[in-house]
GROMACS .gro file of C-alpha atoms in nm:
model
  259
    1MET     CA    1   2.040   0.080   0.711
    2ILE     CA    2   1.783   0.282   0.506
    3THR     CA    3   1.854   0.651   0.582
    4ALA     CA    4   1.579   0.886   0.600
    5PRO     CA    5   1.555   1.155   0.338
    6ARG     CA    6   1.697   1.499   0.414
    7ILE     CA    7   1.402   1.738   0.397
    8LYS     CA    8   1.417   2.118   0.380
    9MET     CA    9   1.117   2.344   0.369
   10THR     CA   10   1.135   2.709   0.267
   11PHE     CA   11   0.833   2.922   0.331
   12LEU     CA   12   0.826   3.166   0.034
   13GLY     CA   13   0.517   3.331   0.135
   14THR     CA   14   0.277   3.291   0.442
   15GLY     CA   15   0.006   3.549   0.393
   16THR     CA   16  -0.362   3.555   0.298
   17SER     CA   17  -0.502   3.639  -0.050
   18THR     CA   18  -0.447   4.012   0.006
   19GLY     CA   19  -0.088   3.984   0.164
   20VAL     CA   20   0.016   4.174   0.454
   21PRO     CA   21   0.024   4.459   0.473
   22GLU     CA   22  -0.301   4.501   0.313
   23VAL     CA   23  -0.320   4.807   0.075
   24GLY     CA   24  -0.498   5.097   0.237
   25CYS     CA   25  -0.470   4.962   0.602
   26ASN     CA   26  -0.285   5.123   0.882
   27CYS     CA   27  -0.340   4.877   1.149
   28ALA     CA   28  -0.080   4.777   1.404
   29VAL     CA   29   0.011   4.463   1.207
   30CYS     CA   30   0.019   4.647   0.853
   31SER     CA   31   0.222   4.926   1.011
   32SER     CA   32   0.458   4.681   1.196
   33THR     CA   33   0.834   4.703   1.133
   34ASP     CA   34   0.885   4.343   1.225
   35PRO     CA   35   0.965   4.157   0.905
   36ARG     CA   36   0.773   3.866   1.018
   37ASP     CA   37   0.450   4.061   0.989
   38LYS     CA   38   0.514   4.122   0.602
   39ARG     CA   39   0.360   3.838   0.421
   40LEU     CA   40   0.352   3.757   0.056
   41ARG     CA   41   0.097   3.506  -0.090
   42CYS     CA   42   0.127   3.155   0.039
   43SER     CA   43   0.385   2.918  -0.143
   44ALA     CA   44   0.662   2.683  -0.016
   45LEU     CA   45   0.947   2.497  -0.135
   46ILE     CA   46   0.999   2.143  -0.009
   47ASP     CA   47   1.352   1.987  -0.100
   48VAL     CA   48   1.349   1.621  -0.043
   49ASP     CA   49   1.724   1.531  -0.100
   50GLU     CA   50   1.778   1.650  -0.446
   51THR     CA   51   1.409   1.666  -0.554
   52ARG     CA   52   1.226   2.020  -0.536
   53PHE     CA   53   0.866   2.065  -0.491
   54LEU     CA   54   0.692   2.393  -0.541
   55ILE     CA   55   0.358   2.402  -0.339
   56ASP     CA   56   0.135   2.658  -0.507
   57CYS     CA   57   0.269   2.943  -0.744
   58GLY     CA   58   0.096   3.285  -0.661
   59PRO     CA   59   0.119   3.618  -0.803
   60ASP     CA   60   0.439   3.685  -0.575
   61PHE     CA   61   0.627   3.387  -0.723
   62ARG     CA   62   0.888   3.590  -0.923
   63GLN     CA   63   0.984   3.813  -0.620
   64GLN     CA   64   0.995   3.525  -0.388
   65MET     CA   65   1.230   3.340  -0.597
   66MET     CA   66   1.472   3.626  -0.682
   67PRO     CA   67   1.685   3.600  -0.366
   68LEU     CA   68   1.732   3.224  -0.402
   69PRO     CA   69   1.990   3.010  -0.589
   70PHE     CA   70   1.853   2.940  -0.935
   71ARG     CA   71   1.783   2.566  -0.971
   72ALA     CA   72   1.542   2.330  -1.108
   73ILE     CA   73   1.191   2.276  -0.989
   74ASP     CA   74   1.097   1.908  -1.029
   75ALA     CA   75   0.715   1.964  -0.966
   76VAL     CA   76   0.458   2.201  -0.875
   77LEU     CA   77   0.168   2.076  -0.639
   78LEU     CA   78  -0.132   2.294  -0.651
   79THR     CA   79  -0.382   2.310  -0.380
   80HIS     CA   80  -0.652   2.495  -0.573
   81GLU     CA   81  -0.739   2.727  -0.854
   82HIS     CA   82  -0.771   3.066  -0.661
   83TYR     CA   83  -0.556   3.338  -0.800
   84ASP     CA   84  -0.344   3.371  -0.498
   85HIS     CA   85  -0.226   3.036  -0.539
   86VAL     CA   86  -0.180   3.004  -0.929
   87GLY     CA   87  -0.130   3.356  -1.039
   88GLY     CA   88   0.245   3.313  -1.088
   89LEU     CA   89   0.241   3.017  -1.307
   90ASP     CA   90   0.344   3.214  -1.612
   91ASP     CA   91   0.672   3.307  -1.412
   92LEU     CA   92   0.787   2.941  -1.430
   93ARG     CA   93   0.928   3.026  -1.774
   94PRO     CA   94   1.289   3.053  -1.662
   95PHE     CA   95   1.274   2.731  -1.481
   96CYS     CA   96   1.154   2.556  -1.782
   97ARG     CA   97   1.521   2.588  -1.913
   98PHE     CA   98   1.569   2.273  -1.716
   99GLY     CA   99   1.298   2.092  -1.880
  100GLU     CA  100   0.905   2.057  -1.874
  101ILE     CA  101   0.771   2.092  -1.531
  102PRO     CA  102   0.474   1.855  -1.407
  103VAL     CA  103   0.205   2.034  -1.251
  104TYR     CA  104  -0.024   1.846  -1.034
  105ALA     CA  105  -0.382   1.957  -0.960
  106ASN     CA  106  -0.725   1.826  -0.894
  107GLU     CA  107  -0.969   1.802  -1.198
  108LEU     CA  108  -1.146   2.131  -1.114
  109THR     CA  109  -0.814   2.325  -1.095
  110ALA     CA  110  -0.681   2.158  -1.418
  111LYS     CA  111  -1.002   2.263  -1.599
  112HIS     CA  112  -0.980   2.607  -1.487
  113LEU     CA  113  -0.611   2.662  -1.576
  114ARG     CA  114  -0.698   2.542  -1.932
  115MET     CA  115  -0.937   2.814  -1.960
  116ARG     CA  116  -0.721   3.079  -1.802
  117MET     CA  117  -0.394   2.993  -1.956
  118PRO     CA  118  -0.501   2.817  -2.305
  119TYR     CA  119  -0.187   2.931  -2.463
  120CYS     CA  120   0.012   2.682  -2.241
  121PHE     CA  121  -0.218   2.377  -2.288
  122VAL     CA  122  -0.280   2.368  -2.663
  123ASP     CA  123  -0.128   2.130  -2.943
  124LYS     CA  124   0.055   2.419  -3.115
  125THR     CA  125   0.250   2.625  -2.868
  126TYR     CA  126   0.501   2.900  -2.945
  127PRO     CA  127   0.855   2.955  -2.799
  128GLY     CA  128   0.873   3.131  -2.478
  129ILE     CA  129   0.583   3.017  -2.283
  130PRO     CA  130   0.604   2.790  -1.971
  131ARG     CA  131   0.646   2.419  -2.062
  132MET     CA  132   0.407   2.261  -1.815
  133ASP     CA  133   0.266   1.893  -1.816
  134LEU     CA  134  -0.060   1.935  -1.640
  135ARG     CA  135  -0.140   1.617  -1.444
  136VAL     CA  136  -0.471   1.547  -1.272
  137VAL     CA  137  -0.464   1.381  -0.941
  138ALA     CA  138  -0.733   1.249  -0.728
  139PRO     CA  139  -0.738   1.238  -0.329
  140SER     CA  140  -0.564   0.947  -0.189
  141GLU     CA  141  -0.407   0.836  -0.527
  142THR     CA  142  -0.041   0.818  -0.434
  143PHE     CA  143   0.212   0.908  -0.682
  144THR     CA  144   0.604   0.893  -0.689
  145LEU     CA  145   0.837   1.160  -0.833
  146LYS     CA  146   1.211   1.064  -0.847
  147GLY     CA  147   1.145   0.816  -0.563
  148VAL     CA  148   0.944   1.058  -0.353
  149GLU     CA  149   0.607   0.950  -0.252
  150VAL     CA  150   0.335   1.233  -0.254
  151VAL     CA  151  -0.019   1.161  -0.127
  152PRO     CA  152  -0.291   1.403  -0.219
  153LEU     CA  153  -0.569   1.445   0.024
  154GLU     CA  154  -0.905   1.630   0.018
  155VAL     CA  155  -0.993   1.929   0.234
  156MET     CA  156  -1.285   2.168   0.218
  157HIS     CA  157  -1.239   2.539   0.138
  158GLY     CA  158  -1.586   2.619   0.254
  159LYS     CA  159  -1.773   2.417   0.008
  160LEU     CA  160  -1.505   2.378  -0.237
  161PRO     CA  161  -1.297   2.050  -0.244
  162ILE     CA  162  -0.929   2.131  -0.277
  163LEU     CA  163  -0.606   1.955  -0.211
  164GLY     CA  164  -0.345   1.912   0.054
  165TYR     CA  165  -0.043   1.688   0.038
  166ARG     CA  166   0.180   1.446   0.239
  167ILE     CA  167   0.526   1.442   0.102
  168ALA     CA  168   0.782   1.183   0.175
  169GLN     CA  169   0.555   1.047   0.448
  170ARG     CA  170   0.705   1.307   0.698
  171VAL     CA  171   0.556   1.633   0.589
  172GLY     CA  172   0.186   1.736   0.554
  173TYR     CA  173   0.094   2.064   0.393
  174VAL     CA  174  -0.264   2.207   0.419
  175THR     CA  175  -0.389   2.555   0.332
  176ASP     CA  176  -0.728   2.738   0.283
  177MET     CA  177  -0.909   2.461   0.483
  178LEU     CA  178  -1.221   2.505   0.676
  179THR     CA  179  -1.300   2.131   0.734
  180MET     CA  180  -1.139   1.802   0.677
  181PRO     CA  181  -1.307   1.468   0.580
  182GLU     CA  182  -1.228   1.175   0.814
  183GLU     CA  183  -1.049   1.000   0.534
  184SER     CA  184  -0.807   1.286   0.505
  185TYR     CA  185  -0.732   1.283   0.884
  186GLN     CA  186  -0.636   0.924   0.822
  187LEU     CA  187  -0.402   0.995   0.542
  188LEU     CA  188  -0.212   1.237   0.772
  189GLU     CA  189  -0.175   1.020   1.071
  190GLY     CA  190   0.170   1.000   1.197
  191VAL     CA  191   0.303   1.302   1.002
  192GLU     CA  192   0.607   1.461   1.160
  193VAL     CA  193   0.571   1.819   1.055
  194LEU     CA  194   0.244   1.958   0.958
  195VAL     CA  195   0.183   2.303   0.775
  196LEU     CA  196  -0.165   2.429   0.825
  197ASN     CA  197  -0.381   2.730   0.765
  198ALA     CA  198  -0.502   2.947   1.061
  199LEU     CA  199  -0.664   3.286   0.916
  200ARG     CA  200  -0.770   3.475   1.250
  201GLU     CA  201  -0.973   3.424   1.553
  202LYS     CA  202  -1.301   3.528   1.440
  203PRO     CA  203  -1.496   3.264   1.245
  204HIS     CA  204  -1.461   3.274   0.852
  205PRO     CA  205  -1.707   3.093   0.604
  206THR     CA  206  -1.416   2.948   0.408
  207HIS     CA  207  -1.110   2.936   0.636
  208GLN     CA  208  -1.049   2.781   0.977
  209THR     CA  209  -0.955   3.005   1.278
  210VAL     CA  210  -0.662   2.963   1.509
  211SER     CA  211  -0.873   2.780   1.767
  212GLU     CA  212  -1.001   2.546   1.488
  213ALA     CA  213  -0.649   2.486   1.370
  214LEU     CA  214  -0.533   2.405   1.723
  215LYS     CA  215  -0.798   2.133   1.742
  216VAL     CA  216  -0.666   1.969   1.431
  217VAL     CA  217  -0.304   1.968   1.577
  218GLU     CA  218  -0.444   1.820   1.884
  219ARG     CA  219  -0.613   1.520   1.700
  220LEU     CA  220  -0.305   1.464   1.472
  221HIS     CA  221  -0.015   1.512   1.743
  222PRO     CA  222   0.271   1.606   1.481
  223ARG     CA  223   0.602   1.675   1.620
  224GLU     CA  224   0.592   2.048   1.497
  225THR     CA  225   0.317   2.250   1.328
  226TYR     CA  226   0.362   2.573   1.135
  227PHE     CA  227   0.046   2.803   1.089
  228ILE     CA  228   0.027   2.984   0.752
  229HIS     CA  229  -0.224   3.207   0.566
  230PRO     CA  230  -0.301   3.430   0.857
  231SER     CA  231  -0.458   3.777   0.762
  232HIS     CA  232  -0.364   4.098   0.940
  233HIS     CA  233  -0.655   4.029   1.177
  234ILE     CA  234  -0.439   3.751   1.340
  235GLY     CA  235  -0.237   4.020   1.532
  236LEU     CA  236   0.132   4.079   1.554
  237HIS     CA  237   0.360   3.789   1.498
  238ALA     CA  238   0.553   3.823   1.825
  239TYR     CA  239   0.231   3.809   2.026
  240VAL     CA  240   0.064   3.531   1.833
  241GLU     CA  241   0.381   3.315   1.868
  242SER     CA  242   0.398   3.375   2.232
  243GLN     CA  243   0.061   3.248   2.271
  244LEU     CA  244   0.087   2.931   2.087
  245PRO     CA  245   0.182   2.584   2.246
  246PRO     CA  246   0.561   2.529   2.219
  247HIS     CA  247   0.537   2.288   1.946
  248VAL     CA  248   0.323   2.514   1.721
  249HIS     CA  249   0.460   2.806   1.543
  250LEU     CA  250   0.336   3.114   1.332
  251ALA     CA  251   0.536   3.070   1.019
  252TYR     CA  252   0.688   3.369   0.838
  253ASP     CA  253   0.820   3.454   0.497
  254GLY     CA  254   1.175   3.313   0.442
  255LEU     CA  255   1.173   3.073   0.731
  256GLN     CA  256   1.353   2.750   0.655
  257VAL     CA  257   1.298   2.434   0.854
  258LEU     CA  258   1.521   2.122   0.825
  259ILE     CA  259   1.332   1.797   0.906
   0.00000   0.00000   0.00000
């Protein structure tokens, strides 16, 4: 009998690019004392048995990892090159004690990282820098890491093509999406747990709204869905959660899900 892998997902951060509370804002969400309304920039750990994937590595990465047990990160999966998703890559340095870390990204993201962090990707490096093996992946080109299958898929962040991922067949992770091509819907068919961005209710030029995210859920029918990347305009966590269908949840920082 083949045993399904044990998967644990830890939401390190669930907020939009400014985080919540937003600097200088005194709205009800930014003033909330509910810890679920305090959101660092988006990132997640997905542990598949003993293999650990980090999805995105934003500027809050060091803070997000401090409370957690120190152990190896086997791979970093980047969705795109925006600062709130890659600004913490230099803080991978302590984790390189376990060895070089493969970092997967699309071609555009890899190009921008080489320009922003040239000291990490030159022939002659110096001690102390993060040791990263930057690997370019294309949508639908499946790769395997320590026996775990990863499928990159393309979604559109406004007009910018970025990556989502399907991991170990059972988990789908999509952030910063406005629209999804038909072939990517097909790559996510049958996924059990879906992580999906939902910025707010008012339309936005590069991110989908809560209503648009619910239409994606309706089409894919995952067993459970977790919305991420909301701004403070989405409303209080307790209220939003109460308005969602039973199988759809508004994720929050520190939430752990066993699959």
